[in-house]
Coordinates of C-alpha atoms in Angstrom, one line a residue:
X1 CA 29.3 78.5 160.1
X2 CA 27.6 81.2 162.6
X3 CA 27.5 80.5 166.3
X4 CA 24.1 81.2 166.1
X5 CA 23.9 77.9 164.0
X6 CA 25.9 76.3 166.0
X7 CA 24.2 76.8 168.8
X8 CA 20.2 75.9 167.6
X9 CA 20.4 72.4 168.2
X10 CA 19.5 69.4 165.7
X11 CA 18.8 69.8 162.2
X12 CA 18.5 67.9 159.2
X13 CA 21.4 69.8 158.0
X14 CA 23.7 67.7 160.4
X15 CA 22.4 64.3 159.3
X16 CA 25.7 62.1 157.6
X17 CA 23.4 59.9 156.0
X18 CA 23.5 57.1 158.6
X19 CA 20.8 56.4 160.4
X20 CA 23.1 55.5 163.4
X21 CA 25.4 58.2 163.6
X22 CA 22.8 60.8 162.8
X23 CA 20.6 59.3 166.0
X24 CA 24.1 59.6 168.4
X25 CA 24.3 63.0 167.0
X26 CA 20.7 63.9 167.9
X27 CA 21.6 62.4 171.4
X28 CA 24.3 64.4 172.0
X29 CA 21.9 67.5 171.2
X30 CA 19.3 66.8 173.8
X31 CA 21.9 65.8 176.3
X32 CA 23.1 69.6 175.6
X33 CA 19.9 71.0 175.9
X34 CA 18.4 69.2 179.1
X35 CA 21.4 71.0 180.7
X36 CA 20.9 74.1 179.4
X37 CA 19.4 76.7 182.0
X38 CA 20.2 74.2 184.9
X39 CA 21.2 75.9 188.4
X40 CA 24.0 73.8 188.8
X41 CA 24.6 75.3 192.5
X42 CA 21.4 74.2 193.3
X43 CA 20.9 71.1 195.4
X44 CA 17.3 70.1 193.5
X45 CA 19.8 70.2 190.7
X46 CA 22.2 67.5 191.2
X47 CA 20.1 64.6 190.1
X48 CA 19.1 66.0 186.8
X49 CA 22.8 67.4 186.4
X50 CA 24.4 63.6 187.6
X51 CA 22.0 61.5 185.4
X52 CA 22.9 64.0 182.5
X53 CA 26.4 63.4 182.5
X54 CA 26.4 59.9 183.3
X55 CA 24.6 59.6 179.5
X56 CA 27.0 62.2 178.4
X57 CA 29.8 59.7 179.3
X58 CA 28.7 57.0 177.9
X59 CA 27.5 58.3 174.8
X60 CA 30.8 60.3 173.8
X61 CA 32.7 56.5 174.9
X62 CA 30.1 54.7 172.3
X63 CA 29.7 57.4 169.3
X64 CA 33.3 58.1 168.9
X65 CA 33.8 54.1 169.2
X66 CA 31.3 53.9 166.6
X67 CA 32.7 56.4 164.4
X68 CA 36.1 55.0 164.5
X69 CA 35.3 51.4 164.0
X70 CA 33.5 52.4 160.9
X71 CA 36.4 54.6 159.4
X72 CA 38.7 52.2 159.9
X73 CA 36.9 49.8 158.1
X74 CA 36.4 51.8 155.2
X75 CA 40.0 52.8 155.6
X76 CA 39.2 56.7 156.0
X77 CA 41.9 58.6 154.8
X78 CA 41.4 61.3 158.1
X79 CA 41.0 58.7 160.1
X80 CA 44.2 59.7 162.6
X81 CA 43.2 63.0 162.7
X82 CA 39.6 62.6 163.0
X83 CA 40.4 60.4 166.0
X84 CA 42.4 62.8 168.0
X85 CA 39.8 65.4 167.9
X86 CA 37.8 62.6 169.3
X87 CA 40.6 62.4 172.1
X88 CA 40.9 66.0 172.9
X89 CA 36.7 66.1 172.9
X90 CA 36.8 63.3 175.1
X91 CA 39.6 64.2 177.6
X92 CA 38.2 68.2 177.7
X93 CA 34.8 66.6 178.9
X94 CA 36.4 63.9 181.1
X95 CA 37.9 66.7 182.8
X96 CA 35.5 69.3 183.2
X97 CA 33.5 66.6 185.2
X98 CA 35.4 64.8 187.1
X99 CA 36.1 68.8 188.5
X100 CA 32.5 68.8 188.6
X101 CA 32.2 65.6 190.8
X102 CA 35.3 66.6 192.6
X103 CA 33.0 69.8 194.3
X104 CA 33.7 72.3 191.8
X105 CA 30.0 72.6 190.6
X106 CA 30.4 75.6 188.5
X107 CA 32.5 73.8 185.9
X108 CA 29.6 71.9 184.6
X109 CA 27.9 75.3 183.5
X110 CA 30.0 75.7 180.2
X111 CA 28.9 72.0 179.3
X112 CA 26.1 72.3 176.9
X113 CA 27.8 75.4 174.8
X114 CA 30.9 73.4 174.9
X115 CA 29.0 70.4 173.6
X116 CA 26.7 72.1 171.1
X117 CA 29.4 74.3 169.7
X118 CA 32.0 71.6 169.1
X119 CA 29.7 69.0 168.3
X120 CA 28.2 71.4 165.1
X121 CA 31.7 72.5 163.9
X122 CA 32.7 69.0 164.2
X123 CA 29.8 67.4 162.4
X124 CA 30.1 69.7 159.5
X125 CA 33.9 70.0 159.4
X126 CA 35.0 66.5 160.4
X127 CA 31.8 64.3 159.9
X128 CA 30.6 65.4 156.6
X129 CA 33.9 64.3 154.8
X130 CA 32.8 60.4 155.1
X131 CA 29.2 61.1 154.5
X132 CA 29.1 59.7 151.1
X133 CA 31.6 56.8 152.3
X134 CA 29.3 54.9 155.2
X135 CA 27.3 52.2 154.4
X136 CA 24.7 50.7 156.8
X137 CA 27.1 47.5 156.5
X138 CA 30.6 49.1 157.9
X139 CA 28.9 50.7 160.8
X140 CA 28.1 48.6 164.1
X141 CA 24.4 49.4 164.7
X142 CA 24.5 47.8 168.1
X143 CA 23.2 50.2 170.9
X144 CA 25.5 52.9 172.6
X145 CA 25.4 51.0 175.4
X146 CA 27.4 47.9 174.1
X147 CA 30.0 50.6 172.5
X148 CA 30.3 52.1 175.9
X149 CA 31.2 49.3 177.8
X150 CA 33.6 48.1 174.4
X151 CA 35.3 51.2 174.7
X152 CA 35.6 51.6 178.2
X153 CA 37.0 47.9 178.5
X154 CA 39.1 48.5 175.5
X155 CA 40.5 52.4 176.3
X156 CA 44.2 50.9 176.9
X157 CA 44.5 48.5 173.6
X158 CA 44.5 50.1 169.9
X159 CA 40.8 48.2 169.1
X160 CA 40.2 49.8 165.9
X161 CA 39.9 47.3 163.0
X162 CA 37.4 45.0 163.8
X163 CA 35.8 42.0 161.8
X164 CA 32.8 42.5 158.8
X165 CA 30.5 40.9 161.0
X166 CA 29.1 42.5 163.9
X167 CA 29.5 41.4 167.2
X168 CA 26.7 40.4 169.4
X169 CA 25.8 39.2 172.9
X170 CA 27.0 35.9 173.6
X171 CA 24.1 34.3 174.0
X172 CA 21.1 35.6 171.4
X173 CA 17.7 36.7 173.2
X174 CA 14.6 35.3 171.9
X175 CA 12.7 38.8 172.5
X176 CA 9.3 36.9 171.2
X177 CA 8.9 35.8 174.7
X178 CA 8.6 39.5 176.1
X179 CA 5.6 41.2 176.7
X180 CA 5.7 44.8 176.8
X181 CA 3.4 47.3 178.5
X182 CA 3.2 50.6 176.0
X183 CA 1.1 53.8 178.2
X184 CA 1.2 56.6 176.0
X185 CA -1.8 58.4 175.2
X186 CA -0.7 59.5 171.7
X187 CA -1.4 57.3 168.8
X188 CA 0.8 58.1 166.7
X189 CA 3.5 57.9 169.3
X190 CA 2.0 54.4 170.4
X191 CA 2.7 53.5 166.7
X192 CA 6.0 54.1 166.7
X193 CA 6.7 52.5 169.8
X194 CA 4.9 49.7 169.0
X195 CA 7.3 49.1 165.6
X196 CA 10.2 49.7 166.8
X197 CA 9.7 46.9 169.7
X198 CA 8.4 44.6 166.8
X199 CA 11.9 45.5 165.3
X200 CA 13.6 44.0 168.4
X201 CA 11.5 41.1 168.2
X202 CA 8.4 41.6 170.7
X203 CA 5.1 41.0 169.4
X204 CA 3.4 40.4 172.4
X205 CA 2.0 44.3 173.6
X206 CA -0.2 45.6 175.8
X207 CA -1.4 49.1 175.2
X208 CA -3.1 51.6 177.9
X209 CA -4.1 55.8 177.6
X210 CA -5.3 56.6 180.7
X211 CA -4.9 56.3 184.1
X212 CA -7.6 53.6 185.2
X213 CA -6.0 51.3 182.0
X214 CA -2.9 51.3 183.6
X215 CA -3.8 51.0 187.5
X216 CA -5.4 47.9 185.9
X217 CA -2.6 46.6 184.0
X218 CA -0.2 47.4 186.7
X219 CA -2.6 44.9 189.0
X220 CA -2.2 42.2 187.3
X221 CA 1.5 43.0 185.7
X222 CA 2.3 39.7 183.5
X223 CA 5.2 41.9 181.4
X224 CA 8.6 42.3 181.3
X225 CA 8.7 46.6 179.8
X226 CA 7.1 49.0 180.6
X227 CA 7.3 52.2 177.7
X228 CA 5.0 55.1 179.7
X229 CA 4.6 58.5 179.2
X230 CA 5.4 61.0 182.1
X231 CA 2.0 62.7 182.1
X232 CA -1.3 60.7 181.3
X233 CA -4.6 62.8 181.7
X234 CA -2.5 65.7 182.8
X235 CA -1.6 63.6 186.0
X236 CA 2.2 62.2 186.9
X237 CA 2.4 58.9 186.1
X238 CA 5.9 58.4 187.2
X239 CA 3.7 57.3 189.9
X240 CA 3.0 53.8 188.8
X241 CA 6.6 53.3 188.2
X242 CA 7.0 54.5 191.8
X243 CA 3.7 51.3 192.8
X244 CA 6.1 49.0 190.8
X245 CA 9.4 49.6 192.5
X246 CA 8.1 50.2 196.2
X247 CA 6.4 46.6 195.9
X248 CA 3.1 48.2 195.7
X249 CA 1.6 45.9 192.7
X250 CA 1.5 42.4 191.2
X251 CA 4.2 43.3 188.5
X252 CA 7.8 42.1 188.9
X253 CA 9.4 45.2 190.6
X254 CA 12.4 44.9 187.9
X255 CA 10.3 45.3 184.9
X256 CA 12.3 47.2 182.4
X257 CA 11.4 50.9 181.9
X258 CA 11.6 53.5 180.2
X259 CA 9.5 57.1 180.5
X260 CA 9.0 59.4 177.9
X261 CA 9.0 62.9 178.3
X262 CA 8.0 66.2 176.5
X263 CA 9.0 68.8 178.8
X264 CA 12.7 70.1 179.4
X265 CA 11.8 71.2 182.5
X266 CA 14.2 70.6 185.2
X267 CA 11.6 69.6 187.7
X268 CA 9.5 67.4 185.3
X269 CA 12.9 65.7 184.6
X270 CA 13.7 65.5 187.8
X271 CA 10.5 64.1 188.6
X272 CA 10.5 61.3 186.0
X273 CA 14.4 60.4 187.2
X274 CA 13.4 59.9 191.1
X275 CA 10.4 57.5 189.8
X276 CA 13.1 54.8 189.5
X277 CA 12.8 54.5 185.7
X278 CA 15.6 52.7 183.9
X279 CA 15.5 55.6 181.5
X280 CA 14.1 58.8 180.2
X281 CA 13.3 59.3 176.4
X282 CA 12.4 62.9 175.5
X283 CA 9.6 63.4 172.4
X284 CA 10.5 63.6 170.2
X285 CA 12.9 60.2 170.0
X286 CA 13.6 57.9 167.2
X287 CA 12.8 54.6 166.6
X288 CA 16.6 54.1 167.1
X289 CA 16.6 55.3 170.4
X290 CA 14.4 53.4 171.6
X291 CA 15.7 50.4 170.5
X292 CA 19.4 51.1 171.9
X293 CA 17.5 52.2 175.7
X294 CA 15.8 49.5 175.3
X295 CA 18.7 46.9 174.5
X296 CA 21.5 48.3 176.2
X297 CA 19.5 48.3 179.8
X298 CA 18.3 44.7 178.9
X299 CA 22.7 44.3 178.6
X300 CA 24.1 46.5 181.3
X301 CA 21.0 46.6 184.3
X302 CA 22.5 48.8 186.4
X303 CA 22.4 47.9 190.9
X304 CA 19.2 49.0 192.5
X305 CA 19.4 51.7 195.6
X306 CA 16.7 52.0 198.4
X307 CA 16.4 55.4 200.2
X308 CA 13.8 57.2 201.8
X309 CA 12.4 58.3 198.8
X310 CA 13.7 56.3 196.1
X311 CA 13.9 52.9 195.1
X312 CA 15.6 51.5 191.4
X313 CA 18.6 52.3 189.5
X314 CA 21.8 53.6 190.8
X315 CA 23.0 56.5 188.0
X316 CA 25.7 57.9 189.5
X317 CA 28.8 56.2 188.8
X318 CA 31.1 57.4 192.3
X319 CA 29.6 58.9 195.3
X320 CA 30.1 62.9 195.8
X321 CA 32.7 63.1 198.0
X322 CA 32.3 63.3 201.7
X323 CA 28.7 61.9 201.1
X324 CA 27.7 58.1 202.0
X325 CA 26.4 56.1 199.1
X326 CA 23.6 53.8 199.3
X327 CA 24.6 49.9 199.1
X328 CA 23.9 48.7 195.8
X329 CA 21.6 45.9 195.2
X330 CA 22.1 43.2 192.1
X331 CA 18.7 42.9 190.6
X332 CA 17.5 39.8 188.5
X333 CA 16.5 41.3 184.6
X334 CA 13.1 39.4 183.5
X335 CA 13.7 40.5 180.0
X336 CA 17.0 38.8 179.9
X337 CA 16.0 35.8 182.0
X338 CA 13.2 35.2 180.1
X339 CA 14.8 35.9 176.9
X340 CA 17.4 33.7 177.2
X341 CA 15.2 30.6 178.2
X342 CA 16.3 31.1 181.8
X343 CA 14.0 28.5 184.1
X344 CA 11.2 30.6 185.6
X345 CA 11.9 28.9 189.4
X346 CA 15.9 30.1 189.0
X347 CA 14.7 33.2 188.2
X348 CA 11.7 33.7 190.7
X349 CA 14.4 32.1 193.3
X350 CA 17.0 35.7 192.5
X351 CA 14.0 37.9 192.2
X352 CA 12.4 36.8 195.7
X353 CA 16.2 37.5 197.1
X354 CA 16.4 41.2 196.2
X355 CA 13.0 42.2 197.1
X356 CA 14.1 40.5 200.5
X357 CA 17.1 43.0 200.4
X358 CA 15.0 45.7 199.1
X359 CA 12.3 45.0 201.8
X360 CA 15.1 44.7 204.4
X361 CA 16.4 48.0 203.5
X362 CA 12.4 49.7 202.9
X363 CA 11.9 48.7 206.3
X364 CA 15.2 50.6 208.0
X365 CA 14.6 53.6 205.9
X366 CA 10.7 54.2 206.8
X367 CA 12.2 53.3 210.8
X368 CA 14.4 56.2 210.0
X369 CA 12.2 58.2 208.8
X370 CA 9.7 58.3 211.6
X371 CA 12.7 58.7 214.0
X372 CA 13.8 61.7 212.3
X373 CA 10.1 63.2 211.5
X374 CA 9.4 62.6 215.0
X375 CA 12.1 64.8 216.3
X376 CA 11.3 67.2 213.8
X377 CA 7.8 67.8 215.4
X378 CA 9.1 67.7 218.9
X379 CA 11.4 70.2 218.3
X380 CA 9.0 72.3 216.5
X381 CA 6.7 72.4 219.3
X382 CA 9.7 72.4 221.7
X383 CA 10.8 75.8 220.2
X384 CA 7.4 77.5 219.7
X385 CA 7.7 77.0 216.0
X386 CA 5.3 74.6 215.4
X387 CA 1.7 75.8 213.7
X388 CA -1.6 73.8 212.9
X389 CA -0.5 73.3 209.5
X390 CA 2.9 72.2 210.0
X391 CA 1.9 69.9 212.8
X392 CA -0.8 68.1 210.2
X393 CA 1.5 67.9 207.6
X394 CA 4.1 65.8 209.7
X395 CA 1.2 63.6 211.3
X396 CA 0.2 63.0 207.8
X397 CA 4.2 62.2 207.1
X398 CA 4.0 60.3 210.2
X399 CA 0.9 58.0 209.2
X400 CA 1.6 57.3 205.8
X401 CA 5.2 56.4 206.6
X402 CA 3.7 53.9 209.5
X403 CA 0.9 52.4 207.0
X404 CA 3.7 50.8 204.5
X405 CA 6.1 50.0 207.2
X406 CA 3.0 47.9 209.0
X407 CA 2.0 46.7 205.2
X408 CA 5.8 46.0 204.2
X409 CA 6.2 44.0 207.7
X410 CA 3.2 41.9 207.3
X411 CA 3.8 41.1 203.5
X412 CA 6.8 40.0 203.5
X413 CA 8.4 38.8 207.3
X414 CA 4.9 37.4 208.2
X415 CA 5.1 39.1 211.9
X416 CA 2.5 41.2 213.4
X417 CA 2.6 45.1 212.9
X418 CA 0.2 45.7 216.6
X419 CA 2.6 48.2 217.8
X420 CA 3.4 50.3 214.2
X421 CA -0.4 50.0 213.6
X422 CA -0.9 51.7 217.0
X423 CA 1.3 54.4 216.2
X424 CA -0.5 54.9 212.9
X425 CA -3.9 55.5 214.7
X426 CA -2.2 57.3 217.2
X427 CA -1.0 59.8 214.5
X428 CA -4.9 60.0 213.1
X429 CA -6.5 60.5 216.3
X430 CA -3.9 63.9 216.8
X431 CA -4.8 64.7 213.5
X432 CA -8.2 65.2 213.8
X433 CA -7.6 67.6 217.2
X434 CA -4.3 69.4 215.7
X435 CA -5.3 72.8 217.2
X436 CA -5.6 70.8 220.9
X437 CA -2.2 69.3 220.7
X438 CA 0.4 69.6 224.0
X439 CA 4.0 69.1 223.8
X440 CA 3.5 66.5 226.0
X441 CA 1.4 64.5 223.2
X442 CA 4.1 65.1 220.4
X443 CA 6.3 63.4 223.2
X444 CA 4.6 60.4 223.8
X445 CA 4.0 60.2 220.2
X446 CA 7.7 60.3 219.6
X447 CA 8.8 57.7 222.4
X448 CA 6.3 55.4 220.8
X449 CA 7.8 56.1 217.3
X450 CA 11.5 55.4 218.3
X451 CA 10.3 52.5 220.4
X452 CA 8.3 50.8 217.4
X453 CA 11.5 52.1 214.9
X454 CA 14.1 50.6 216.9
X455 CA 14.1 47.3 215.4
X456 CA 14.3 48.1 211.9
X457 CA 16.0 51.3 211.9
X458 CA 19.4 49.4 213.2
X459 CA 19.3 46.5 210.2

């Protein structure tokens, strides 16, 4: 075949004629492609680039896992060779980012022609020879995720043959209990979401298309997913996700979620990622998909993180070297509690112990923050770089960062916020004279923002 065939991306001219297989393969192609064009030098970069090959590890652990547990049930005549192509796929890839993760970010940039080109020579050289062979029956349709972490438990023993029936979770969820939140303002789209989670088991939906619909439903909360689309009346709304996990609404701030996305734009993605989304689906997805995002995060919920500008799951699976990593936080799962008839007071007792945590480590990040900002501007105006503009713009920083640390202290440790919701005003009454502002102001401001910082910043 051509490169340049090799190279276009997902047809139906790569389809096996399992539904399964053929929905790995299509992940493997957008994997590819959402790294395609990336600056991989570039610091903006490194969450896209890190998220990407987290999902490119786990899905080459649970296709090829998939794969092989099929042929060997059929008793695949290639099966020994098939399978070390899989090894010498798996081990190139293993290599090229641990290099990557090592500081070596150049490496990473061969990735998605290394991935697209071996995965179509594979698929029509290798693949296509047990097309006519799998059955829906010999191949273990259970999501990526579950393979992953089968294969990654496994990757010493030879766990090839494996029983008729397929395995599932020890304990079976009862997913009629769910209620699901679907903001997507296609209905076709909708459709589809809505019967694939029927598929799973949830009947109970809630659907919303515009913004006020879901500011409303994200009031009251009362569900357990969330399936929204990145961009709802041409607005971001990553945002609610972002209400959710900062404790800004009613819902349960560990509401599964996933976002869906249209654009392969490296700041859209990057966007929808830092909303603290469990996952990112981009359109076009199958019902498949879904399902295994879906399943697999209700399976393997992955630690929460708290930053300065990011609260939910931790993606990356070892820090960068020479960089701290943000203490991970277990989170309570209300899908799987409530799914596997877990009493509503246990639960409710482990969710109100990580917000605590969460809250605890909200509350030293925004004391950081105004520490830092406020040096920022003092120095600024120190060194005669300061302008109007600037100045604003960190008094704006300022007040914003003081109005949740004075809502996040009276919320949840009960005290009075007097002195933070001083500092706020203080910060409003510059702004509205930001051409008349002295040095000396900027440092009063800043004594009073260490001072009222102090407490929280060392927790």
């Amino acid at each position: 075949m051509t490169e340049e065939c090799q190279i276009a991306g997902w047809s139906d001219a790569f389809s096996v004629g399992n539904a399964a297989i053929d929905s790995d393969h299509k992940a493997f192609f957008e994997i590819a492609n959402l790294l395609k064009g990336v600056i991989f030098e570039a610091a903006e970069s490194k969450f896209v680039i890190e998220s990407a090959l987290a999902m490119l590890e786990e899905y080459v652990a649970g296709h090829f896992l998939r794969e092989e547990k099929a042929m060997a049930k059929i008793g695949f005549q290639h099966f020994d060779d098939h399978r070390a192509k899989h090894f010498a796929f798996n081990r190139k890839i293993n290599e090229v980012i641990r290099l990557y993760r090592g500081g070596s970010l150049s490496v990473a940039e061969k990735l998605h022609d290394l991935v697209l080109k071996w995965l179509a020579s594979h698929i029509m050289n290798e693949d296509m020879k047990f097309k006519s062979l799998l059955t829906d029956d010999v191949v273990d349709q259970r999501p990526l995720a579950y393979l992953a972490l089968d294969a990654i438990e496994n990757e010493e023993s030879e766990k090839v043959a494996v029983p008729n029936a397929i395995v599932h979770a020890k304990v079976k969820l009862d997913y009629s209990k769910i209620t699901a939140l679907i903001c997507e303002p296609s209905s076709t789209i909708r459709s589809g979401i809505r019967f694939t989670l029927n598929e799973i088991g949830i009947t109970n939906i809630e659907e919303s298309n515009n913004f006020i619909a879901i500011d409303e439903s994200c009031k009251n909360g009362g569900f357990q997913i969330v399936v929204m689309d990145a961009v709802l009346d041409g607005n971001d709304s990553a945002y609610f996700i972002r209400q959710i996990r900062s404790l800004q609404t009613n819902s349960d701030p560990f509401v599964l979620t996933v976002l869906l996305l249209s654009s392969r734009d490296e700041v859209a993605v990057r966007s929808a990622m830092s909303s603290g989304t469990d996952s990112v689906l981009l359109i076009p997805f199958s019902s498949g998909q879904l399902r295994d995002q879906i399943v697999g995060h209700v399976e393997r919920r992955r630690p929460f993180i708290v930053t300065q500008d990011y609260i939910g799951p931790e993606r990356r699976n070892e820090s960068r070297p020479g960089c701290a990593s943000a203490p991970q936080i277990i989170v309570p799962n209300p899908v799987e509690a409530l799914g596997r008839g877990i009493p509503m007071d246990q639960y409710e007792s482990k969710k109100n112990e990580a917000i605590q945590v969460i809250v605890n480590f909200r509350l030293k990040s925004l004391a950081g923050a105004i520490i830092f900002e406020c040096n920022s501007l003092a120095a600024g105006m120190r060194d005669g770089l300061a302008t109007n503009e600037s100045t604003f713009r960190s008094l704006t920083k300022l007040e914003n960062i003081a109005d949740e640390l004075a809502e996040k202290i009276r919320k949840f440790s009960g005290a009075k916020s007097y002195s933070v919701e001083t500092f706020r005003d203080r910060c409003r009454e510059l702004k509205g004279g930001v051409d008349k502002i002295t040095y000396a102001d900027v440092e009063e401001l800043s004594a009073s923002g260490k001072k009222v910082s102090e407490s929280y910043a060392s927790r």
